[in-house]
CSV table of C-alpha atoms in Angstrom, one decimal:
chain,number,residue,atom,x,y,z
A,118,MET,CA,0.0,0.0,0.0
A,119,LEU,CA,2.9,2.4,1.0
A,120,ARG,CA,4.4,1.7,-2.5
A,121,ARG,CA,1.3,2.4,-4.3
A,122,LYS,CA,1.0,5.7,-2.6
A,123,SER,CA,4.6,6.5,-3.3
A,124,LYS,CA,4.0,5.9,-7.0
A,125,VAL,CA,1.0,8.2,-7.1
A,126,VAL,CA,2.7,10.8,-5.2
A,127,VAL,CA,5.7,10.7,-7.6
A,128,SER,CA,3.1,10.6,-10.6
A,129,VAL,CA,1.4,13.9,-9.2
A,130,LEU,CA,4.8,15.6,-8.7
A,131,LEU,CA,6.1,14.7,-12.2
A,132,LEU,CA,2.9,15.9,-13.6
A,133,VAL,CA,3.1,19.3,-11.9
A,134,PHE,CA,6.8,19.7,-12.7
A,135,THR,CA,6.0,18.9,-16.5
A,136,LEU,CA,3.1,21.3,-16.5
A,137,GLY,CA,5.3,24.0,-15.0
A,138,MET,CA,8.1,23.5,-17.5
A,139,LEU,CA,5.6,23.8,-20.3
A,140,GLY,CA,4.1,27.1,-18.9
A,141,GLY,CA,7.9,28.3,-18.5
A,142,CYS,CA,8.9,27.4,-22.0
A,143,THR,CA,5.6,29.1,-23.3
A,144,SER,CA,6.3,32.2,-21.4
A,145,LYS,CA,9.9,32.2,-22.5
A,146,ALA,CA,9.1,31.7,-26.2
A,147,LYS,CA,6.6,34.5,-26.0
A,148,THR,CA,9.2,36.7,-24.6
A,149,THR,CA,11.7,35.9,-27.2
A,150,GLY,CA,9.1,36.4,-29.9
A,151,ASP,CA,8.1,40.1,-28.4
A,152,SER,CA,11.9,40.9,-28.2
A,153,ALA,CA,12.6,39.6,-31.7
A,154,ALA,CA,9.9,41.9,-33.0
A,155,ASN,CA,11.8,45.2,-31.8
A,156,LYS,CA,15.4,44.2,-31.5
A,157,ILE,CA,17.9,45.3,-34.2
A,158,LYS,CA,21.6,44.4,-34.1
A,159,ILE,CA,24.2,46.3,-36.3
A,160,ALA,CA,27.6,44.6,-36.4
A,161,SER,CA,31.0,45.7,-37.4
A,162,VAL,CA,33.5,43.2,-38.6
A,163,THR,CA,37.2,43.9,-38.4
A,164,PRO,CA,40.5,42.2,-37.2
A,165,LEU,CA,40.6,42.7,-33.5
A,166,SER,CA,43.1,40.3,-32.7
A,167,GLY,CA,46.4,39.5,-34.8
A,168,SER,CA,48.9,41.8,-36.3
A,169,GLN,CA,46.1,44.0,-37.8
A,170,ALA,CA,44.2,44.5,-34.7
A,171,ALA,CA,45.4,48.1,-33.9
A,172,LEU,CA,43.7,49.1,-37.4
A,173,GLY,CA,40.7,47.0,-37.1
A,174,GLU,CA,40.0,48.6,-33.5
A,175,GLN,CA,40.2,52.0,-34.9
A,176,ILE,CA,37.4,51.1,-37.5
A,177,LYS,CA,35.4,49.5,-34.9
A,178,LEU,CA,35.6,52.4,-32.6
A,179,GLY,CA,34.4,54.8,-35.4
A,180,ALA,CA,31.6,52.7,-36.0
A,181,GLN,CA,30.6,52.4,-32.5
A,182,MET,CA,30.7,56.2,-32.1
A,183,ALA,CA,28.5,56.8,-35.1
A,184,PHE,CA,26.1,53.9,-33.6
A,185,ASP,CA,26.1,55.5,-30.0
A,186,GLU,CA,25.2,58.9,-31.6
A,187,GLN,CA,22.2,57.7,-33.6
A,188,LYS,CA,20.9,54.8,-31.3
A,189,ALA,CA,18.5,57.1,-29.3
A,190,GLU,CA,17.0,58.4,-32.6
A,191,VAL,CA,16.4,55.1,-33.9
A,192,GLU,CA,14.8,53.7,-30.5
A,193,LYS,CA,12.4,56.5,-30.6
A,194,LEU,CA,10.9,54.5,-33.4
A,195,GLY,CA,10.3,51.6,-31.0
A,196,PHE,CA,13.1,49.5,-31.3
A,197,THR,CA,15.9,48.3,-29.2
A,198,LEU,CA,19.3,48.7,-30.8
A,199,GLU,CA,22.5,46.5,-30.0
A,200,PHE,CA,26.0,47.2,-31.5
A,201,ALA,CA,27.7,43.9,-32.1
A,202,PRO,CA,31.5,44.0,-32.9
A,203,GLN,CA,33.0,41.0,-34.3
A,204,ASP,CA,36.6,39.6,-35.0
A,205,ASP,CA,37.4,38.4,-38.3
A,206,GLN,CA,41.3,38.0,-37.4
A,207,ALA,CA,42.0,39.3,-41.0
A,208,ASP,CA,41.4,35.6,-42.2
A,209,PRO,CA,39.1,34.6,-44.9
A,210,LYS,CA,38.0,31.5,-43.1
A,211,VAL,CA,37.4,33.2,-39.9
A,212,GLY,CA,35.3,36.0,-42.0
A,213,VAL,CA,33.2,33.5,-43.4
A,214,ALA,CA,32.7,31.7,-40.0
A,215,VAL,CA,31.5,35.1,-38.5
A,216,ALA,CA,29.4,35.9,-41.5
A,217,GLN,CA,27.5,32.7,-41.1
A,218,LYS,CA,27.1,33.3,-37.5
A,219,LEU,CA,25.6,36.9,-38.0
A,220,LEU,CA,23.4,35.5,-41.3
A,221,ALA,CA,21.8,32.8,-38.8
A,222,ASP,CA,21.0,35.9,-36.2
A,223,THR,CA,17.8,37.3,-37.7
A,224,ASP,CA,18.2,40.5,-35.4
A,225,VAL,CA,21.3,41.6,-37.6
A,226,LEU,CA,20.3,43.7,-40.3
A,227,ALA,CA,23.5,45.1,-41.5
A,228,VAL,CA,27.3,44.9,-41.1
A,229,ASP,CA,29.9,47.7,-41.2
A,230,GLY,CA,32.9,45.9,-42.5
A,231,HIS,CA,35.3,44.4,-43.4
A,232,PHE,CA,38.9,45.8,-43.6
A,233,ASN,CA,40.6,43.1,-45.8
A,234,SER,CA,39.4,42.7,-49.3
A,235,GLY,CA,40.5,39.0,-49.2
A,236,VAL,CA,38.1,38.4,-46.2
A,237,ALA,CA,35.2,40.8,-47.3
A,238,ILE,CA,34.6,38.9,-50.7
A,239,PRO,CA,33.8,35.4,-49.5
A,240,SER,CA,32.0,36.8,-46.3
A,241,SER,CA,29.9,39.1,-48.5
A,242,GLU,CA,28.8,36.2,-50.6
A,243,ILE,CA,27.3,34.6,-47.3
A,244,TYR,CA,25.6,37.8,-46.6
A,245,ALA,CA,24.2,37.9,-50.1
A,246,LYS,CA,22.3,34.6,-49.4
A,247,ASP,CA,19.8,36.7,-47.3
A,248,ASN,CA,20.4,40.2,-48.5
A,249,LEU,CA,22.2,41.2,-45.4
A,250,CYS,CA,23.5,44.7,-46.1
A,251,MET,CA,27.2,45.3,-45.9
A,252,VAL,CA,28.8,48.8,-46.0
A,253,SER,CA,32.6,48.6,-46.5
A,254,PRO,CA,34.6,51.4,-44.8
A,255,ALA,CA,38.0,50.1,-46.3
A,256,ASN,CA,37.8,47.4,-49.0
A,257,THR,CA,39.4,48.7,-52.2
A,258,ALA,CA,39.5,45.5,-54.4
A,259,VAL,CA,37.4,46.0,-57.5
A,260,GLY,CA,35.9,42.6,-57.0
A,261,ILE,CA,33.9,44.0,-54.1
A,262,THR,CA,31.3,45.9,-56.0
A,263,ASP,CA,32.1,44.6,-59.6
A,264,ARG,CA,30.1,41.3,-58.7
A,265,ARG,CA,27.2,44.0,-58.4
A,266,LEU,CA,25.7,42.2,-55.4
A,267,PRO,CA,22.6,44.6,-54.2
A,268,ASN,CA,23.6,44.3,-50.6
A,269,VAL,CA,27.2,45.3,-51.0
A,270,ASN,CA,28.5,49.0,-50.9
A,271,ARG,CA,31.5,50.6,-50.1
A,272,ILE,CA,32.5,54.3,-49.2
A,273,CYS,CA,36.2,54.2,-50.1
A,274,ALA,CA,38.0,54.4,-53.5
A,275,ARG,CA,38.9,51.3,-55.6
A,276,ASP,CA,42.2,49.8,-56.4
A,277,ASP,CA,41.7,50.3,-60.1
A,278,VAL,CA,41.9,54.2,-59.2
A,279,GLN,CA,44.2,53.9,-56.2
A,280,GLY,CA,47.2,51.7,-58.0
A,281,PRO,CA,47.2,54.2,-61.1
A,282,LEU,CA,47.5,57.0,-58.7
A,283,GLY,CA,50.5,55.5,-57.0
A,284,ALA,CA,52.1,54.8,-60.6
A,285,ASP,CA,51.2,58.4,-61.7
A,286,PHE,CA,52.6,59.8,-58.5
A,287,ALA,CA,56.0,57.9,-58.9
A,288,ALA,CA,56.5,58.8,-62.6
A,289,GLN,CA,55.0,62.3,-62.7
A,290,ASP,CA,55.8,63.7,-59.4
A,291,LEU,CA,58.9,61.8,-58.3
A,292,GLY,CA,60.4,61.6,-61.7
A,293,ALA,CA,60.7,57.7,-61.3
A,294,LYS,CA,62.1,55.7,-64.6
A,295,THR,CA,62.2,52.3,-63.0
A,296,ILE,CA,60.0,50.6,-60.2
A,297,PHE,CA,60.4,47.6,-58.2
A,298,LEU,CA,56.9,45.9,-57.0
A,299,ILE,CA,56.3,43.9,-53.9
A,300,HIS,CA,53.2,42.4,-52.8
A,301,ASP,CA,51.9,40.3,-49.7
A,302,LYS,CA,50.2,37.5,-51.8
A,303,THR,CA,46.9,38.6,-50.4
A,304,THR,CA,43.8,39.5,-52.6
A,305,TYR,CA,44.2,43.0,-51.7
A,306,GLY,CA,48.1,43.3,-51.9
A,307,GLN,CA,48.4,41.6,-55.4
A,308,SER,CA,45.4,43.2,-56.8
A,309,ILE,CA,46.7,46.9,-56.2
A,310,ALA,CA,50.4,45.8,-57.1
A,311,ASP,CA,49.3,44.7,-60.5
A,312,GLU,CA,47.3,47.8,-61.1
A,313,VAL,CA,50.3,49.9,-60.4
A,314,LYS,CA,52.3,47.6,-62.7
A,315,LYS,CA,50.0,48.2,-65.5
A,316,GLN,CA,49.7,52.0,-65.1
A,317,ALA,CA,53.6,51.9,-64.5
A,318,THR,CA,54.1,50.7,-68.0
A,319,VAL,CA,51.6,53.2,-69.6
A,320,ASP,CA,53.6,55.8,-67.8
A,321,GLY,CA,56.8,54.9,-69.4
A,322,MET,CA,58.5,53.3,-66.2
A,323,GLN,CA,60.6,50.2,-66.4
A,324,VAL,CA,59.2,47.4,-64.1
A,325,VAL,CA,62.5,45.8,-62.7
A,326,GLY,CA,61.2,43.4,-60.2
A,327,TYR,CA,58.1,41.8,-59.1
A,328,GLU,CA,58.1,39.7,-56.0
A,329,GLY,CA,55.9,38.2,-53.4
A,330,ILE,CA,56.3,38.1,-49.6
A,331,THR,CA,54.3,36.1,-47.1
A,332,PRO,CA,52.2,37.9,-44.3
A,333,GLY,CA,53.9,37.2,-41.1
A,334,GLU,CA,57.3,37.2,-42.1
A,335,SER,CA,59.9,39.5,-40.5
A,336,ASP,CA,62.9,39.3,-42.2
A,337,PHE,CA,63.0,40.5,-46.0
A,338,SER,CA,66.6,40.3,-46.8
A,339,GLY,CA,65.8,38.0,-49.9
A,340,VAL,CA,63.6,40.3,-51.7
A,341,LEU,CA,65.6,43.6,-50.7
A,342,ASN,CA,69.0,41.9,-51.9
A,343,LYS,CA,67.3,41.9,-55.4
A,344,VAL,CA,66.3,45.3,-54.9
A,345,ALA,CA,69.8,46.6,-53.8
A,346,VAL,CA,71.2,44.9,-57.0
A,347,VAL,CA,69.0,46.7,-59.5
A,348,LYS,CA,68.8,49.9,-57.7
A,349,PRO,CA,65.2,51.1,-58.6
A,350,ASP,CA,64.1,54.7,-58.3
A,351,VAL,CA,60.8,53.6,-56.5
A,352,VAL,CA,59.7,50.6,-54.4
A,353,TYR,CA,56.1,50.1,-54.3
A,354,PHE,CA,54.6,47.6,-51.8
A,355,GLY,CA,51.1,46.1,-52.2
A,356,GLY,CA,50.3,45.2,-48.6
A,357,ILE,CA,49.5,46.0,-44.9
A,358,TYR,CA,51.6,48.1,-42.6
A,359,PRO,CA,53.1,45.3,-40.3
A,360,GLU,CA,55.0,43.9,-43.3
A,361,GLY,CA,55.4,47.3,-45.1
A,362,SER,CA,56.7,49.1,-42.2
A,363,LEU,CA,59.6,46.4,-41.7
A,364,LEU,CA,60.3,46.7,-45.2
A,365,ILE,CA,60.7,50.4,-44.7
A,366,LYS,CA,63.1,49.8,-41.9
A,367,GLN,CA,65.1,47.3,-43.5
A,368,MET,CA,65.4,49.2,-46.7
A,369,SER,CA,66.9,52.0,-44.8
A,370,ASP,CA,69.2,49.4,-42.7
A,371,LYS,CA,70.8,48.1,-45.9
A,372,GLY,CA,71.2,51.7,-47.3
A,373,ILE,CA,68.5,51.3,-50.2
A,374,LYS,CA,68.0,54.8,-51.5
A,375,ALA,CA,64.5,54.2,-53.5
A,376,LYS,CA,61.5,56.1,-52.7
A,377,PHE,CA,59.0,53.9,-51.1
A,378,ILE,CA,55.3,54.1,-52.0
A,379,GLY,CA,52.4,52.0,-50.5
A,380,PRO,CA,48.7,51.9,-50.5
A,381,ASP,CA,46.1,52.5,-47.9
A,382,GLY,CA,47.0,49.3,-46.1
A,383,MET,CA,50.0,51.3,-44.8
A,384,ASP,CA,47.6,54.0,-43.3
A,385,ASP,CA,48.1,53.4,-39.5
A,386,PRO,CA,49.8,55.0,-36.6
A,387,GLU,CA,51.8,51.8,-36.0
A,388,GLU,CA,53.7,52.2,-39.1
A,389,VAL,CA,55.7,55.0,-37.2
A,390,LYS,CA,56.2,52.8,-34.2
A,391,ILE,CA,57.6,49.9,-36.4
A,392,ALA,CA,59.6,52.0,-39.0
A,393,GLY,CA,60.8,54.6,-36.6
A,394,ALA,CA,62.7,57.5,-38.4
A,395,ALA,CA,63.1,55.3,-41.5
A,396,VAL,CA,59.6,56.4,-42.3
A,397,ILE,CA,60.5,60.0,-42.9
A,398,GLY,CA,60.5,60.7,-46.6
A,399,THR,CA,57.9,57.6,-47.5
A,400,TYR,CA,54.5,58.0,-49.3
A,401,TYR,CA,51.3,56.2,-49.4
A,402,THR,CA,48.0,56.6,-51.4
A,403,SER,CA,44.9,56.1,-49.3
A,404,PRO,CA,41.0,56.8,-49.7
A,405,ALA,CA,41.6,58.4,-46.1
A,406,ALA,CA,43.5,61.4,-45.0
A,407,ASP,CA,44.1,63.3,-41.9
A,408,ILE,CA,40.5,64.1,-41.1
A,409,SER,CA,41.5,67.0,-38.5
A,410,ARG,CA,42.6,69.2,-41.5
A,411,THR,CA,39.0,70.7,-41.7
A,412,PRO,CA,37.3,72.5,-38.8
A,413,ALA,CA,34.5,69.8,-38.6
A,414,GLY,CA,37.0,67.0,-38.9
A,415,LYS,CA,39.2,68.7,-35.9
A,416,ALA,CA,36.0,69.0,-33.7
A,417,TRP,CA,35.4,65.2,-34.4
A,418,VAL,CA,38.8,64.1,-33.6
A,419,ASP,CA,38.3,66.0,-30.2
A,420,SER,CA,35.0,64.0,-29.5
A,421,PHE,CA,36.7,60.8,-30.7
A,422,THR,CA,39.6,61.3,-28.3
A,423,ALA,CA,37.3,62.5,-25.3
A,424,LYS,CA,35.1,59.4,-25.8
A,425,PHE,CA,37.6,56.6,-26.1
A,426,GLY,CA,40.7,58.2,-24.4
A,427,LYS,CA,42.9,58.0,-27.7
A,428,ALA,CA,43.2,59.8,-31.0
A,429,PRO,CA,41.5,58.1,-34.3
A,430,SER,CA,43.5,56.8,-37.0
A,431,ASN,CA,42.5,58.2,-40.6
A,432,TRP,CA,40.5,55.1,-41.1
A,433,SER,CA,38.2,55.6,-38.0
A,434,ALA,CA,36.3,58.3,-39.8
A,435,TYR,CA,35.5,55.8,-42.4
A,436,GLY,CA,34.0,53.4,-40.0
A,437,TYR,CA,32.1,56.1,-38.6
A,438,ASP,CA,30.8,57.2,-42.2
A,439,ALA,CA,29.8,53.6,-42.9
A,440,MET,CA,27.9,53.2,-39.7
A,441,ASN,CA,26.2,56.4,-40.4
A,442,VAL,CA,25.0,55.4,-44.1
A,443,ILE,CA,23.7,52.2,-42.3
A,444,MET,CA,21.7,53.9,-39.6
A,445,GLU,CA,20.4,56.4,-42.3
A,446,GLY,CA,19.3,53.6,-44.4
A,447,LEU,CA,17.9,51.6,-41.5
A,448,LYS,CA,15.5,54.6,-40.5
A,449,LYS,CA,14.2,55.1,-43.9
A,450,ALA,CA,13.5,51.3,-44.2
A,451,ILE,CA,11.5,51.3,-40.7
A,452,VAL,CA,9.4,54.4,-42.1
A,453,ALA,CA,8.8,52.7,-45.6
A,454,ASN,CA,7.6,49.7,-43.8
A,455,GLY,CA,5.0,51.5,-41.6
A,456,GLY,CA,7.0,51.7,-38.5
A,457,LYS,CA,7.4,47.9,-38.1
A,458,LYS,CA,10.8,46.1,-38.1
A,459,PRO,CA,12.2,46.1,-41.8
A,460,SER,CA,13.3,42.9,-43.7
A,461,ARG,CA,17.1,42.8,-44.6
A,462,LEU,CA,16.2,43.4,-48.2
A,463,GLN,CA,14.4,46.4,-47.2
A,464,VAL,CA,17.4,47.9,-45.2
A,465,SER,CA,19.7,46.9,-48.1
A,466,THR,CA,17.5,48.6,-50.7
A,467,ALA,CA,17.3,51.6,-48.6
A,468,VAL,CA,21.0,51.9,-47.9
A,469,ARG,CA,21.8,51.4,-51.6
A,470,ALA,CA,19.4,54.5,-52.4
A,471,VAL,CA,21.3,56.6,-49.9
A,472,SER,CA,22.3,59.8,-52.0
A,473,GLY,CA,24.0,63.3,-51.0
A,474,LEU,CA,24.7,62.2,-47.4
A,475,GLN,CA,27.2,64.7,-45.9
A,476,GLY,CA,29.7,62.4,-44.3
A,477,LEU,CA,33.2,63.0,-42.5
A,478,THR,CA,35.1,61.8,-45.6
A,479,SER,CA,33.1,62.7,-48.3
A,480,VAL,CA,29.5,63.5,-49.6
A,481,ILE,CA,28.2,59.8,-50.0
A,482,SER,CA,26.0,58.7,-53.0
A,483,PHE,CA,26.1,55.0,-54.4
A,484,ASP,CA,26.1,54.1,-58.1
A,485,ASP,CA,24.5,51.0,-59.3
A,486,LYS,CA,27.4,48.8,-58.4
A,487,GLY,CA,27.3,50.2,-54.6
A,488,ASP,CA,30.6,52.3,-55.3
A,489,ASN,CA,30.7,55.9,-53.6
A,490,LYS,CA,30.5,58.5,-56.1
A,491,GLY,CA,32.0,61.0,-53.9
A,492,ALA,CA,35.0,59.0,-52.8
A,493,LYS,CA,38.4,60.9,-52.9
A,494,LEU,CA,42.1,59.8,-53.0
A,495,TYR,CA,45.1,61.2,-51.5
A,496,VAL,CA,48.8,60.9,-51.4
A,497,ALA,CA,50.4,61.3,-48.1
A,498,GLN,CA,54.1,61.9,-47.1
A,499,PHE,CA,55.7,61.5,-43.8
A,500,LYS,CA,57.9,64.6,-43.6
A,501,GLU,CA,58.6,63.5,-39.9
A,502,ALA,CA,58.1,60.4,-37.7
A,503,LYS,CA,54.8,61.6,-36.7
A,504,TYR,CA,51.3,60.3,-37.5
A,505,PRO,CA,49.2,61.3,-39.6
A,506,PRO,CA,51.5,62.4,-42.5
A,507,ALA,CA,51.0,65.2,-44.6
A,508,VAL,CA,48.6,65.4,-47.7
A,509,VAL,CA,50.3,66.2,-50.8
A,510,LYS,CA,47.9,65.5,-53.4
A,511,GLU,CA,44.2,65.0,-53.7
A,512,VAL,CA,42.1,63.5,-56.4
A,513,ASN,CA,38.6,62.6,-57.0
A,514,ALA,CA,38.3,58.7,-57.3
A,515,PHE,CA,35.1,57.9,-59.1
A,516,LYS,CA,35.5,56.8,-62.5
């Protein structure tokens, strides 16, 4: 009898527990559903670890600043906003994994990123599967927009404009007759080096060397010994500042007198720390330039420094402008959707339609490929071992 009573009691308890769990699950599901209806996440994706972390952090902080400034305005429309920074480690495989994670999170409606073109291209293919909007602050490879993905845009200039500018500057402004090309074997580095090589021939320069180095290496004696033998007027490096800065220093150590020109991947304060005094007299081309040259830019630099406790890099302003474009498109998509949470397609469509937005870096309007018609390009020179370098040339980058 006691055993039967015990069984009845246990059964009743199990029934109560099960009903309680079902009620809890129902309540939790309802809460999640209500939250999803008004929750929106905007991601930034840059390298936040590894050798390019300093530059990636600066872009992220620029994006965060714009997000924080516009968050309240979007939340007044009835939504909860979350900034979701991600680390792609400047690695295509990691970038794709991050993209897949963001795509799976339906609250993510846009991405401010990436930095590396070789990461952005495969990652953007993932975003395109569900029209997840991507606004690139820094990707310059032509393949970013030439694929004509409707969800992909960029605010910076392209390699097929930046590369020729580097070659033209070498030939016309520096009077170079010979050029030695080095690249870092990445999509970005080799792409821009190839653009320089094509234009160098058009400009009448002789290409006396074309060599690749491996990212992460620190001793470039092999390639620099070849440079020393042919004595070019200019060494052009297609790649990023960790390796490029070491090339500058080791060129100086070996007594190589060639002028050094690099692309926008050299645009970071770490270049001065790595190359030291050898940086003086070197050049790089970039879609970004010292933002503090204008009164509005100076005020922004002061605000950024006060907020984060450190000065921005030139690329911080591009992370900022990319986020402002996203937020502008998001607000328009919400209004167009009757105040309801817009779809990813609606956000992508609204962002592509952004026109005449006054940014820090340019007036932003996109063409039918997603390129910014207001993009500019600069040539900067280190006249002292101090960042940022001086702008010595400015051109309109849109073709």
